[in-house]
Short mmCIF file of C-alpha atoms and ligand atoms in Angstrom, two decimals:
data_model
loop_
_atom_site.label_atom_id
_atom_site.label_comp_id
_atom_site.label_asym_id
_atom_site.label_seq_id
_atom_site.Cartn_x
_atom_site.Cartn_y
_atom_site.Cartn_z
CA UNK A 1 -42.10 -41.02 40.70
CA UNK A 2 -43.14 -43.11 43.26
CA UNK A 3 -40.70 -44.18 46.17
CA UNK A 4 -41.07 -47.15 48.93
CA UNK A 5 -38.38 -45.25 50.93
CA UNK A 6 -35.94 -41.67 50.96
CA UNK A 7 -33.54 -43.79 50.23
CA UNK A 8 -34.61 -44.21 46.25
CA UNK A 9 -34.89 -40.62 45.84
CA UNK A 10 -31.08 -40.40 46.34
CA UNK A 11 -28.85 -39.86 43.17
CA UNK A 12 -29.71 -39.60 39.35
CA UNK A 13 -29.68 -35.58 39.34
CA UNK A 14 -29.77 -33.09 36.78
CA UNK A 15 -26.46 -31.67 34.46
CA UNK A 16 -27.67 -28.43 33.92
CA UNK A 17 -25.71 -26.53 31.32
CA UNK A 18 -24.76 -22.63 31.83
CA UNK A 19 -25.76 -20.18 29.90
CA UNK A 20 -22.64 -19.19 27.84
CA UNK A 21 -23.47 -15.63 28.27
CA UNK A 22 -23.01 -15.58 32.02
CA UNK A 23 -19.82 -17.57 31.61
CA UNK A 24 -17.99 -16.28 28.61
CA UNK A 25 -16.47 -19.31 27.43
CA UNK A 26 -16.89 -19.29 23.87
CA UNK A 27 -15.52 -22.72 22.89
CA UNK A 28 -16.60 -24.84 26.01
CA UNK A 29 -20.15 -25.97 26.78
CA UNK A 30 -19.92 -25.97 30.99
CA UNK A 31 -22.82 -27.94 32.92
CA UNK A 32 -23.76 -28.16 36.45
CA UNK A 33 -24.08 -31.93 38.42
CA UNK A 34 -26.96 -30.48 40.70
CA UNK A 35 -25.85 -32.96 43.55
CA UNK A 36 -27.28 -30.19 45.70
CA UNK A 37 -30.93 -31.97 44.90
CA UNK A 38 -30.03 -35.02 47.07
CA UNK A 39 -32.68 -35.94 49.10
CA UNK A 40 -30.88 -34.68 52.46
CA UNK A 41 -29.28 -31.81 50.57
CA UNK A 42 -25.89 -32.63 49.16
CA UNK A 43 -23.40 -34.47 47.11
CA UNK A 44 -22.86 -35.97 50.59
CA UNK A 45 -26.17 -38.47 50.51
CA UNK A 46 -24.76 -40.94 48.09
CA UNK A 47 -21.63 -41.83 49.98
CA UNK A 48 -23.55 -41.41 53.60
CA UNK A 49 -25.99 -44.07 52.15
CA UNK A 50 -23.24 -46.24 50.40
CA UNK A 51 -20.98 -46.56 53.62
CA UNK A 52 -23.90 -46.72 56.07
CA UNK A 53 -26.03 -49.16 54.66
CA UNK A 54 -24.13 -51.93 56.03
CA UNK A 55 -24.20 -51.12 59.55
CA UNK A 56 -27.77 -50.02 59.32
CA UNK A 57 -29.45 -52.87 57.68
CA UNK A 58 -27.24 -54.99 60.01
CA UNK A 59 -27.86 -53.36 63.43
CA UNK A 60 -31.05 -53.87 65.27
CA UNK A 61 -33.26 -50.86 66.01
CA UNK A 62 -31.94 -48.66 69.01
CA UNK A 63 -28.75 -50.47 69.59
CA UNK A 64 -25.55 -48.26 68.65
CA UNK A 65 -24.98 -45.42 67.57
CA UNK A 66 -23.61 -44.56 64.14
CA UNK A 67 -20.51 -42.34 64.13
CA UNK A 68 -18.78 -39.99 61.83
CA UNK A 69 -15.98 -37.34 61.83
CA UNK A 70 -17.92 -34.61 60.07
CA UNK A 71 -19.12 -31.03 60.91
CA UNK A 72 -21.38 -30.57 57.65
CA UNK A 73 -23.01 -32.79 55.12
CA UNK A 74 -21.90 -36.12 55.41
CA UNK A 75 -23.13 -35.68 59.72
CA UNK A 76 -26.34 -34.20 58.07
CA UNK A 77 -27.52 -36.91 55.68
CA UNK A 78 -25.96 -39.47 58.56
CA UNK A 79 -28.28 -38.09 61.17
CA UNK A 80 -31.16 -38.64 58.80
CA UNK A 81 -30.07 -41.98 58.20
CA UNK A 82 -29.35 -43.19 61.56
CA UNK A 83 -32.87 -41.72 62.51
CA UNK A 84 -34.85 -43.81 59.90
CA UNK A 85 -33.61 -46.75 61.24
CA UNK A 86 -34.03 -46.31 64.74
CA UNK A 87 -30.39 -45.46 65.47
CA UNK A 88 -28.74 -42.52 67.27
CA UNK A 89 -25.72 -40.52 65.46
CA UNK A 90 -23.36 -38.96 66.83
CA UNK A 91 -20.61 -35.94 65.04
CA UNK A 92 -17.16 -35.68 66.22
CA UNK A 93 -15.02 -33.01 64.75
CA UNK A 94 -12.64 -30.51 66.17
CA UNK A 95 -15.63 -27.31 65.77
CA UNK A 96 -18.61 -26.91 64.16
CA UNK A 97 -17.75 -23.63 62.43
CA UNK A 98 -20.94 -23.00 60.59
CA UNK A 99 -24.08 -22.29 63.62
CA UNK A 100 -26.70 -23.29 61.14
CA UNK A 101 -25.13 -26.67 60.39
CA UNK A 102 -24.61 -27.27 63.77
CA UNK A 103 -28.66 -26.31 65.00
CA UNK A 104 -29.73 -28.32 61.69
CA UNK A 105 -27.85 -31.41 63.27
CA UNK A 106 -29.07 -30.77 66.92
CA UNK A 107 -32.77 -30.44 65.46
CA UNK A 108 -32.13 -34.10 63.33
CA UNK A 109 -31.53 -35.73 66.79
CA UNK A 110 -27.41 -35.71 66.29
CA UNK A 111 -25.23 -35.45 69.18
CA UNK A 112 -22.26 -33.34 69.07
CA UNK A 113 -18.80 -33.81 70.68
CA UNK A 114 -16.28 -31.32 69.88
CA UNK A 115 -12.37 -32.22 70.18
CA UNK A 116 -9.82 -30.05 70.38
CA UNK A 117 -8.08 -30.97 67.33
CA UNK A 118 -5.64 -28.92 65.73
CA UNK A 119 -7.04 -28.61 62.31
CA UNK A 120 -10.47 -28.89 60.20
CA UNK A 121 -9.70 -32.32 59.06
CA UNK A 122 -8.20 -35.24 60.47
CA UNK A 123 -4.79 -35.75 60.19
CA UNK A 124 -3.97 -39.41 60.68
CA UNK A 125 -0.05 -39.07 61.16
CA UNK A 126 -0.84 -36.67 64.29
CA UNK A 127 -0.46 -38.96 67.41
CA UNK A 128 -1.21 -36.17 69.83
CA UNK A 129 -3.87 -34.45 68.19
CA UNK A 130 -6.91 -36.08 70.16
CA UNK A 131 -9.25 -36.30 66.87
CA UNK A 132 -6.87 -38.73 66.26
CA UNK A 133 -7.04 -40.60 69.27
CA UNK A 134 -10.54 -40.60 68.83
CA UNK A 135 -10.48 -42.07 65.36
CA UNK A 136 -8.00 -44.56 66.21
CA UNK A 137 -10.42 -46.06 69.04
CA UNK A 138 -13.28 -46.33 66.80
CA UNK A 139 -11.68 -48.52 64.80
CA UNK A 140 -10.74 -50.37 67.86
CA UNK A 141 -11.74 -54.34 67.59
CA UNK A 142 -15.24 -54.26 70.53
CA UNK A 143 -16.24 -50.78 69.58
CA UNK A 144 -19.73 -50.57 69.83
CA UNK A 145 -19.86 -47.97 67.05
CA UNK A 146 -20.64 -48.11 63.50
CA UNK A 147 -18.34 -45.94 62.42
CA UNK A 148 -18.64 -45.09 58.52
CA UNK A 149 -14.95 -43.56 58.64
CA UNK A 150 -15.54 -41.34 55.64
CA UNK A 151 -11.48 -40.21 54.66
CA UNK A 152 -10.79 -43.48 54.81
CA UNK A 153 -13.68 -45.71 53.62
CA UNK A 154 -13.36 -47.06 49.70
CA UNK A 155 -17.11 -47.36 49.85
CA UNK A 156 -16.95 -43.52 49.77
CA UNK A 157 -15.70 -43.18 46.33
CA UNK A 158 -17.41 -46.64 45.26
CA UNK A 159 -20.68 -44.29 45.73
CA UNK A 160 -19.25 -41.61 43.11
CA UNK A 161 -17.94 -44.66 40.86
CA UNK A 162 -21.01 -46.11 40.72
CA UNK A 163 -23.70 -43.19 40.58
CA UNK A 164 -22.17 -39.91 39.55
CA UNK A 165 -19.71 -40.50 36.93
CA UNK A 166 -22.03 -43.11 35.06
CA UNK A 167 -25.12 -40.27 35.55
CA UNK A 168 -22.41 -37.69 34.13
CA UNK A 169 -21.19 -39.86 31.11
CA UNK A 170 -25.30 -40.81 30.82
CA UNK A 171 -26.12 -37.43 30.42
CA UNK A 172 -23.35 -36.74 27.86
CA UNK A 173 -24.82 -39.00 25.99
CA UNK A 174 -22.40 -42.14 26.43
CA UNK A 175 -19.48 -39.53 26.39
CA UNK A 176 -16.93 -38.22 28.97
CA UNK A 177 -16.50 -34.45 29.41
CA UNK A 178 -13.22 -32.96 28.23
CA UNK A 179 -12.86 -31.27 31.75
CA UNK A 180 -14.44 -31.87 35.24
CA UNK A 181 -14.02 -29.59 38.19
CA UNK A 182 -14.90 -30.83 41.76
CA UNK A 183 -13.53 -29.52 45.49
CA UNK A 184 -11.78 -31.60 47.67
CA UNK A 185 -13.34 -32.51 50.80
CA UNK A 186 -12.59 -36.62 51.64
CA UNK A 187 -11.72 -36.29 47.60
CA UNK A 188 -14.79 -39.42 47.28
CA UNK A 189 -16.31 -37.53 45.13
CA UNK A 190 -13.80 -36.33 42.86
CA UNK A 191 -11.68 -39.66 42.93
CA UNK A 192 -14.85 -41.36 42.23
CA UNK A 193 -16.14 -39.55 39.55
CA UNK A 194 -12.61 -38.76 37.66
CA UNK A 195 -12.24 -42.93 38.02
CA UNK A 196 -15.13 -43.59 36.09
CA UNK A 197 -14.82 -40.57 33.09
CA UNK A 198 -11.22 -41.95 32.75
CA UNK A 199 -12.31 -45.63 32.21
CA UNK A 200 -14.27 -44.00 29.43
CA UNK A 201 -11.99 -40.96 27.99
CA UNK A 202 -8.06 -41.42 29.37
CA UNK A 203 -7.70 -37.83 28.60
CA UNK A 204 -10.42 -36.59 30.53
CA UNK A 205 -8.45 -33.21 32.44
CA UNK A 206 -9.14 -33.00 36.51
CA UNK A 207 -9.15 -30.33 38.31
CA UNK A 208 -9.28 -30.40 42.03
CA UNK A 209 -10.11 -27.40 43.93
CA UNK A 210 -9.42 -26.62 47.58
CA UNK A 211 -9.52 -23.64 49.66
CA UNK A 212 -6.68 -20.67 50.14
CA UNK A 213 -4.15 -21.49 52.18
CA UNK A 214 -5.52 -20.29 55.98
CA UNK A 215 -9.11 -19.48 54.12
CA UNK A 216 -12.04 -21.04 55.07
CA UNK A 217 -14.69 -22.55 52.67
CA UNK A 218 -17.05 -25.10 54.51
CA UNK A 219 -16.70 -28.42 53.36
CA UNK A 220 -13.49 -28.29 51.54
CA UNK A 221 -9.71 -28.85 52.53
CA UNK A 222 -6.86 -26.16 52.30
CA UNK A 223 -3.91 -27.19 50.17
CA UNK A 224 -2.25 -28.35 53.75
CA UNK A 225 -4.80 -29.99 54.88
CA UNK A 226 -5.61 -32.10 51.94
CA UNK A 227 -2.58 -34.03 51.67
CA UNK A 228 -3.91 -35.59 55.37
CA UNK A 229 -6.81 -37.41 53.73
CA UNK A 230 -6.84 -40.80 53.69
CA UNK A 231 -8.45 -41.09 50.22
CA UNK A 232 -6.58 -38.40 48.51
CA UNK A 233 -4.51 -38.99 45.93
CA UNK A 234 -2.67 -36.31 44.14
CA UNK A 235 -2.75 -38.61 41.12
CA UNK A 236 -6.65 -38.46 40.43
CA UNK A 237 -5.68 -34.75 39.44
CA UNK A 238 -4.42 -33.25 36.44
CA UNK A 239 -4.18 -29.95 38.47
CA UNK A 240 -4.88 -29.13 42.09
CA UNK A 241 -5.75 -25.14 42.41
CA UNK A 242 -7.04 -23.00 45.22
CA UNK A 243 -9.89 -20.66 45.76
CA UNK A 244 -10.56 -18.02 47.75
CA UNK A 245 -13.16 -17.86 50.05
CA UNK A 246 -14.18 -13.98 47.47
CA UNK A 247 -14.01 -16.61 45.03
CA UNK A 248 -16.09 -18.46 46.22
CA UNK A 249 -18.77 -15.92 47.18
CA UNK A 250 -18.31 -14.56 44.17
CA UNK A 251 -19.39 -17.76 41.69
CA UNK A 252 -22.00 -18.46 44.27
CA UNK A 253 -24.04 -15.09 43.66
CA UNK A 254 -23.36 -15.52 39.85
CA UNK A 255 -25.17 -19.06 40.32
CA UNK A 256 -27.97 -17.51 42.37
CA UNK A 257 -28.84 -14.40 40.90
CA UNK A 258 -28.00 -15.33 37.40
CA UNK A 259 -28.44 -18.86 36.75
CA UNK A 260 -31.04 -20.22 38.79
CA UNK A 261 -29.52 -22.44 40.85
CA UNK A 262 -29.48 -21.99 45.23
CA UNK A 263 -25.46 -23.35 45.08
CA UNK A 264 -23.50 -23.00 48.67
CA UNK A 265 -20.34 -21.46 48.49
CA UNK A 266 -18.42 -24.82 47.24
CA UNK A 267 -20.52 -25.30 44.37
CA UNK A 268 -19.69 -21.37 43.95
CA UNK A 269 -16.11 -22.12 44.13
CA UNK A 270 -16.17 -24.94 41.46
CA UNK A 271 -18.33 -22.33 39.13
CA UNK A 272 -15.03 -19.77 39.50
CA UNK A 273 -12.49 -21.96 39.73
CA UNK A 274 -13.40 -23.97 36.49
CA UNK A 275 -14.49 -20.57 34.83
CA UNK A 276 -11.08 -19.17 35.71
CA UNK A 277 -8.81 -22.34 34.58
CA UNK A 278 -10.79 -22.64 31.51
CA UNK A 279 -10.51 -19.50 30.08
CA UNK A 280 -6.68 -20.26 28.38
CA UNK A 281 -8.27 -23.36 27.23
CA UNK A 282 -10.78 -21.88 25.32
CA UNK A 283 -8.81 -19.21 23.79
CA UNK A 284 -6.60 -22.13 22.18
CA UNK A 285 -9.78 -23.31 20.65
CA UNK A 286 -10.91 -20.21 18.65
CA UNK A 287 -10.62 -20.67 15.41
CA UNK A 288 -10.08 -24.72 15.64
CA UNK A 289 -13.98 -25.32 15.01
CA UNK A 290 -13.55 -27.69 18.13
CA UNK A 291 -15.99 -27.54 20.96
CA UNK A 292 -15.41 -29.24 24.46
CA UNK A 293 -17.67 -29.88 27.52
CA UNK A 294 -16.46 -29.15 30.64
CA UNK A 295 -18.58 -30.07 34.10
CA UNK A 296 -18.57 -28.98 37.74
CA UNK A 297 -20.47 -29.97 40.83
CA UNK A 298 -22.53 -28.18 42.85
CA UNK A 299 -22.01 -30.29 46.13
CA UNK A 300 -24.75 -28.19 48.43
CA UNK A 301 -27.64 -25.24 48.80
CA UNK A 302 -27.10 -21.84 49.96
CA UNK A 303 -29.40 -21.37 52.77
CA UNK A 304 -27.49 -23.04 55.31
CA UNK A 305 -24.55 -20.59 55.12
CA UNK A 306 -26.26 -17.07 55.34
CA UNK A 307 -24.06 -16.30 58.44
CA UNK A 308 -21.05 -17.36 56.12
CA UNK A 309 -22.33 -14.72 54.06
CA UNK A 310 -23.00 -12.61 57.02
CA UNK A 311 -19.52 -12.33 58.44
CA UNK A 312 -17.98 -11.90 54.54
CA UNK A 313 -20.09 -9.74 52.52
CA UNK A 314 -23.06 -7.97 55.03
CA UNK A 315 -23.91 -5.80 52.23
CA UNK A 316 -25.30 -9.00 50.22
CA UNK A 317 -27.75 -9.41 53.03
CA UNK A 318 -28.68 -5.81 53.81
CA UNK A 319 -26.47 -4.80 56.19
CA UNK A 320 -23.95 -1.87 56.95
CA UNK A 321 -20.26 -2.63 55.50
CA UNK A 322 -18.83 -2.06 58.76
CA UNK A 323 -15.00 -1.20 59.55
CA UNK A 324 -12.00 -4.01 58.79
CA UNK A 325 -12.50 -7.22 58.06
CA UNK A 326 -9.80 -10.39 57.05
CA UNK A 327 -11.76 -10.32 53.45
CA UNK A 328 -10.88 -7.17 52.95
CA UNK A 329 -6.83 -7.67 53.16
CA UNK A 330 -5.03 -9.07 50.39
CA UNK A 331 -2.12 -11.87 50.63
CA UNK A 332 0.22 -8.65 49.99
CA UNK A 333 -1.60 -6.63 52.68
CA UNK A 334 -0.68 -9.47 54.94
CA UNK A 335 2.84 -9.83 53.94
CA UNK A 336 3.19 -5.67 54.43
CA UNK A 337 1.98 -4.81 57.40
CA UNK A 338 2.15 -7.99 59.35
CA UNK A 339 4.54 -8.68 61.84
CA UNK A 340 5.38 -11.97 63.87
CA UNK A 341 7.59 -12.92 66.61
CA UNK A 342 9.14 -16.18 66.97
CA UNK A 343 8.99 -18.31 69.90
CA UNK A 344 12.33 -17.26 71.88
CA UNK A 345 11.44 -13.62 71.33
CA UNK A 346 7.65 -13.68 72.56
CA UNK A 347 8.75 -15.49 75.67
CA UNK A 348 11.15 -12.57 76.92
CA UNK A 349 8.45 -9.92 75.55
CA UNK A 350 6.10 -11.97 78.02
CA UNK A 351 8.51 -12.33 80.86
CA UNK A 352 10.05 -8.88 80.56
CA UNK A 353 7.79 -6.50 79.06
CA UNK A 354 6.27 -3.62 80.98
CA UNK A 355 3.60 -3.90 80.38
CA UNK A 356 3.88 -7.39 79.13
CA UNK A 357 1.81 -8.00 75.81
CA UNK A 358 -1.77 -9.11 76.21
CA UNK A 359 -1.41 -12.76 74.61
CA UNK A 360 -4.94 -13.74 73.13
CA UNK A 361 -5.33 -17.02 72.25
CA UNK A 362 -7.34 -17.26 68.63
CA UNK A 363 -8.26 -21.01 68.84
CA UNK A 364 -11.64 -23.04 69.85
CA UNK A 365 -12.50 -23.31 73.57
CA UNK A 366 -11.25 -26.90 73.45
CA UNK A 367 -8.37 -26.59 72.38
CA UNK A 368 -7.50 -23.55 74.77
CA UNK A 369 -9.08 -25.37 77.80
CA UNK A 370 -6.49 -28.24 76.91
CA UNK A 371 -3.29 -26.39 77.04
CA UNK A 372 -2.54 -22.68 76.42
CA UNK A 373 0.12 -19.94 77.10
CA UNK A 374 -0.62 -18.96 80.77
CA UNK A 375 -2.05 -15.61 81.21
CA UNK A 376 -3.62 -15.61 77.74
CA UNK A 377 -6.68 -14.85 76.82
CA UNK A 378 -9.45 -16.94 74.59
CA UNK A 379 -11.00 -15.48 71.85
CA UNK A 380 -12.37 -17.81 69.54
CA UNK A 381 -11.39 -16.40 65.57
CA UNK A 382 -14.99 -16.17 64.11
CA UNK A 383 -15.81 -14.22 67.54
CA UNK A 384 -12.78 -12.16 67.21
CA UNK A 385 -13.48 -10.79 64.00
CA UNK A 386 -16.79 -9.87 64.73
CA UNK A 387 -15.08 -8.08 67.60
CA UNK A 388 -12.74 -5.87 65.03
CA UNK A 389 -15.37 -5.44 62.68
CA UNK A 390 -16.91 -2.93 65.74
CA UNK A 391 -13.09 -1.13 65.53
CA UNK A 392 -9.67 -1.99 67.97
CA UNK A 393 -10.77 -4.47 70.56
CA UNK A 394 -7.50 -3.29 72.82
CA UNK A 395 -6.47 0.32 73.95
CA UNK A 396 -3.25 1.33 71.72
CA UNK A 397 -1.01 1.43 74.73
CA UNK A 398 -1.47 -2.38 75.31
CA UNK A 399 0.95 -4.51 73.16
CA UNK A 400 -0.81 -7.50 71.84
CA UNK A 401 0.84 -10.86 71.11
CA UNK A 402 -1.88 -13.30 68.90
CA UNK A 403 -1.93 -17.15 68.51
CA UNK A 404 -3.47 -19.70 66.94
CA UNK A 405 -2.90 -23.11 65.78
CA UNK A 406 0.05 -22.50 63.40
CA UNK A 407 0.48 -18.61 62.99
CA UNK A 408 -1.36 -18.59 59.65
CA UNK A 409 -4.60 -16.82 61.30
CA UNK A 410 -3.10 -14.94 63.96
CA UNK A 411 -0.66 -12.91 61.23
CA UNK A 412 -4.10 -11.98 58.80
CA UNK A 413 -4.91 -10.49 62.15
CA UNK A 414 -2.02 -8.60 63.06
CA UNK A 415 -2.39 -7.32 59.59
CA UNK A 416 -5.53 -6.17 59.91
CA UNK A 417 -4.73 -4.67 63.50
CA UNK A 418 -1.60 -2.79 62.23
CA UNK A 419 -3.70 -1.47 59.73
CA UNK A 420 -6.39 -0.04 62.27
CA UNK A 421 -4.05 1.60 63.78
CA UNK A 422 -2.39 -0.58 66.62
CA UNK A 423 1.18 0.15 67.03
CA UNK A 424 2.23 -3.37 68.84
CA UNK A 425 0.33 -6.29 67.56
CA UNK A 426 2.42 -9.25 66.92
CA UNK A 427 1.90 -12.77 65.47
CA UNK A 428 3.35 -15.39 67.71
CA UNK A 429 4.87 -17.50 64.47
CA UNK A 430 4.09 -21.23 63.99
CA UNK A 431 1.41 -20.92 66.26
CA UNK A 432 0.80 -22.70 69.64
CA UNK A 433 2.16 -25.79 67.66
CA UNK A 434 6.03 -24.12 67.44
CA UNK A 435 5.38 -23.12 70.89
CA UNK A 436 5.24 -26.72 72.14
CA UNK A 437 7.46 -27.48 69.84
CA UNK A 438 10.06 -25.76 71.47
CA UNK A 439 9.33 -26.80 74.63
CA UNK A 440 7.83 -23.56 76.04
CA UNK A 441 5.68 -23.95 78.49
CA UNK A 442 1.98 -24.68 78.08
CA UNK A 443 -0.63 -25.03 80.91
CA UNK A 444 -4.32 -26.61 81.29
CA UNK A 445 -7.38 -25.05 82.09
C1 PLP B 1 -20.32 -28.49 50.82
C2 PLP B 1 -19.34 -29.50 50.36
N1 PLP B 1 -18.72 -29.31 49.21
C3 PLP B 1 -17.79 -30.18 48.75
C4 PLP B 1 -17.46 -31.29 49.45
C5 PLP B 1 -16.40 -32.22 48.91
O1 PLP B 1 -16.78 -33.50 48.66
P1 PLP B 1 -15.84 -34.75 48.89
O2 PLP B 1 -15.88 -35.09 50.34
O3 PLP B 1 -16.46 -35.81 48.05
O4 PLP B 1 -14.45 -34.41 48.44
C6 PLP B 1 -18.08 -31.51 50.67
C7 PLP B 1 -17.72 -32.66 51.49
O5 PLP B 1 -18.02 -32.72 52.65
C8 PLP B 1 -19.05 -30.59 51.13
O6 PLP B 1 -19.67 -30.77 52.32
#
């Protein structure tokens, strides 16, 4: 194989089938799309390359800057991109959650700018949220950007459409798969791909996957946040379903240790989440003497979230299991032993308490520096946790009042405070959001 440029080497890569007795699926035949051997790393290159090609080939060297809204893959193979063409890049999201992402992108040459946007993904409809300003004056006529504008861009899923589902159907020998399983990022992948088995099989079943509901699996949308993407549409699905990020972790290490293949935790989180849907449909089949193919994508490689791993399972990586962490409480764990205050009733805890609670502030440094609850504190979430994992951050006899963006985060916290043993930890509910909402007041840095 002989290339002229990088470029060629992106696309056409393996379907790997599992080995049925790691899966257990007796009546389904389930293969891997290895999009993970990209060139730059991830199911990511294709569309990078498909929306950027324009403004590359069309810029002259070392004028502009390419530009994307992206904390992970699409920044990384953009970065490499933009640098083979003499081009700067720069990433603009709301935080760059995962450190080894973000030192991968400052070693490609990538500048960063972090907003204080209000959730992991762009929501378009959100006037004041300033990702949104930011996206809006991109596409601005006399921006001197080249913007690739990946949740909105059709060239996104054109890139799927035209590589991915044809390599898939290839591979099948000129056949669609009964099933295929992708997460939800932009959705170009999955709309792209589910476009193109369709076209060949109308009964082709799609299932999207997308992280729990206040969970965090980089690279993919909650079920909230989805519904904000530009190219999403809940059509392209037969069934949307979420993972946890356990879930997750757990299909990863079956991947790793028994498969062969260095998945992240999204291609993980396809492995489990198809495994888990398919296992009614393959019951139906015993006995039938039918056999169906079902295929899942393994968007990205593992060693770039080892402090994901870190902060989830220690053990995996050698390290002591210590104390309380989120992972450890279940949905019903939360619902028991949380409690929350609403918006009225944390204002007179705050103006008449004696002591008054200690209101920490679980959101990034942007966002706090751009308007928070005066008096609080800032504790960024990830830095938190690693806080409780070393036992109660706060002496007993100081009431605590938590908040983050919406209430979701802060509660899993109060949870797993009340659990340590903290008599008075409240979640402020609805977040710093309700709090504006309501017209409380909110004060800048
Ligand atoms: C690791 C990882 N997995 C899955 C996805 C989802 O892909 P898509 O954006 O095509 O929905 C992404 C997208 O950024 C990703 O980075």
């Amino acid at each position: 194989m002989r290339y002229d440029s990088i470029t060629e080497a992106i696309g056409n890569t393996p379907l790997v089938r599992i080995d049925p007795a790691v899966h257990g699926l007796r009546n389904i035949d389930l293969y891997a799309k290895l999009e993970m051997l990209n060139p730059f790393g991830s199911v990511k290159d294709r569309p990078a390359w498909h929306m950027a090609r324009p403004h590359l080939e069309g810029a002259a060297a070392g004028e502009g800057t390419v530009v994307e809204l992206s904390s992970g893959n699409t920044a990384k193979a953009l970065a490499l991109l933009a640098g083979m063409h003499g081009l700067r890049f720069k990433s603009v999201t709301n935080r760059m959650r995962v450190p080894e992402i973000k030192e991968l992108l400052l070693l490609l040459g990538a500048e960063i700018e972090e907003l204080p946007g209000r959730s992991e993904c762009l929501d378009p409809t959100d006037t004041d949220d300033p990702l949104t300003h930011f996206h809006q004056a991109l596409s601005e006529p006399g921006s001197t950007y080249l913007h690739t504008d990946q949740y909105f861009n059709p060239r996104n899923v054109e890139a799927h459409a035209a590589g991915t589902g044809p390599e898939i159907v290839k591979d099948l020998d000129g056949r669609a798969p009964d099933w295929f399983v992708a997460c939800v990022g932009t959705a170009g992948s999955s709309t792209g791909v589910a476009r193109v088995l369709r076209e060949h099989d109308p009964d082709v079943r799609v299932l999207g996957l997308v992280a729990h509901k206040s969970d965090f699996i980089p690279g993919i949308r909650t079920i909230d946040e989805v519904h904000q993407v530009g190219l999403f549409d809940p059509a392209t699905y037969d069934t949307i379903e979420s993972v946890t990020s356990g879930e997750a972790l757990d299909g990863m290490l079956t991947l790793v240790r028994r498969c062969g293949i260095l998945s992240g935790p999204t291609g993980g989180a396809a492995y489990q989440g198809a495994v888990r849907h398919l296992r009614d449909a393959d019951s139906a089949l015993d006995g039938s003497g039918r056999r169906e193919t079902a295929v899942f994508i393994v968007c990205d490689r593992a060693e770039s979230y080892l402090s994901y791993v870190r902060a989830r399972r220690p053990e995996l990586l050698g390290r002591a299991v210590r104390g309380h962490t989120l992972a450890s409480l279940t949905e019903d764990d939360v619902r028991a032993e949380a409690l929350s205050v609403g918006v009225e009733a944390a204002r007179r805890r705050i103006a008449e308490g004696d002591p008054g609670p200690l209101v920490v502030d679980l959101r990034s440094p942007h966002a706090y520096a751009a308007l928070h609850i005066e008096g609080s504190v800032n504790i960024v979430d990830e830095l938190f946790e690693e806080l409780v994992r070393g036992g109660l951050p706060f002496g007993k006899r100081t009431p605590v009042l938590l908040a983050c963006p919406v209430g979701e985060k802060s509660l899993r916290y109060a949870a797993l405070l009340t659990r340590m043993g903290h008599p008075e930890v409240r979640s402020l509910a609805g977040g710093i959001v309700a709090w504006r909402d309501a017209g409380a007041p909110l004060v800048r840095e």
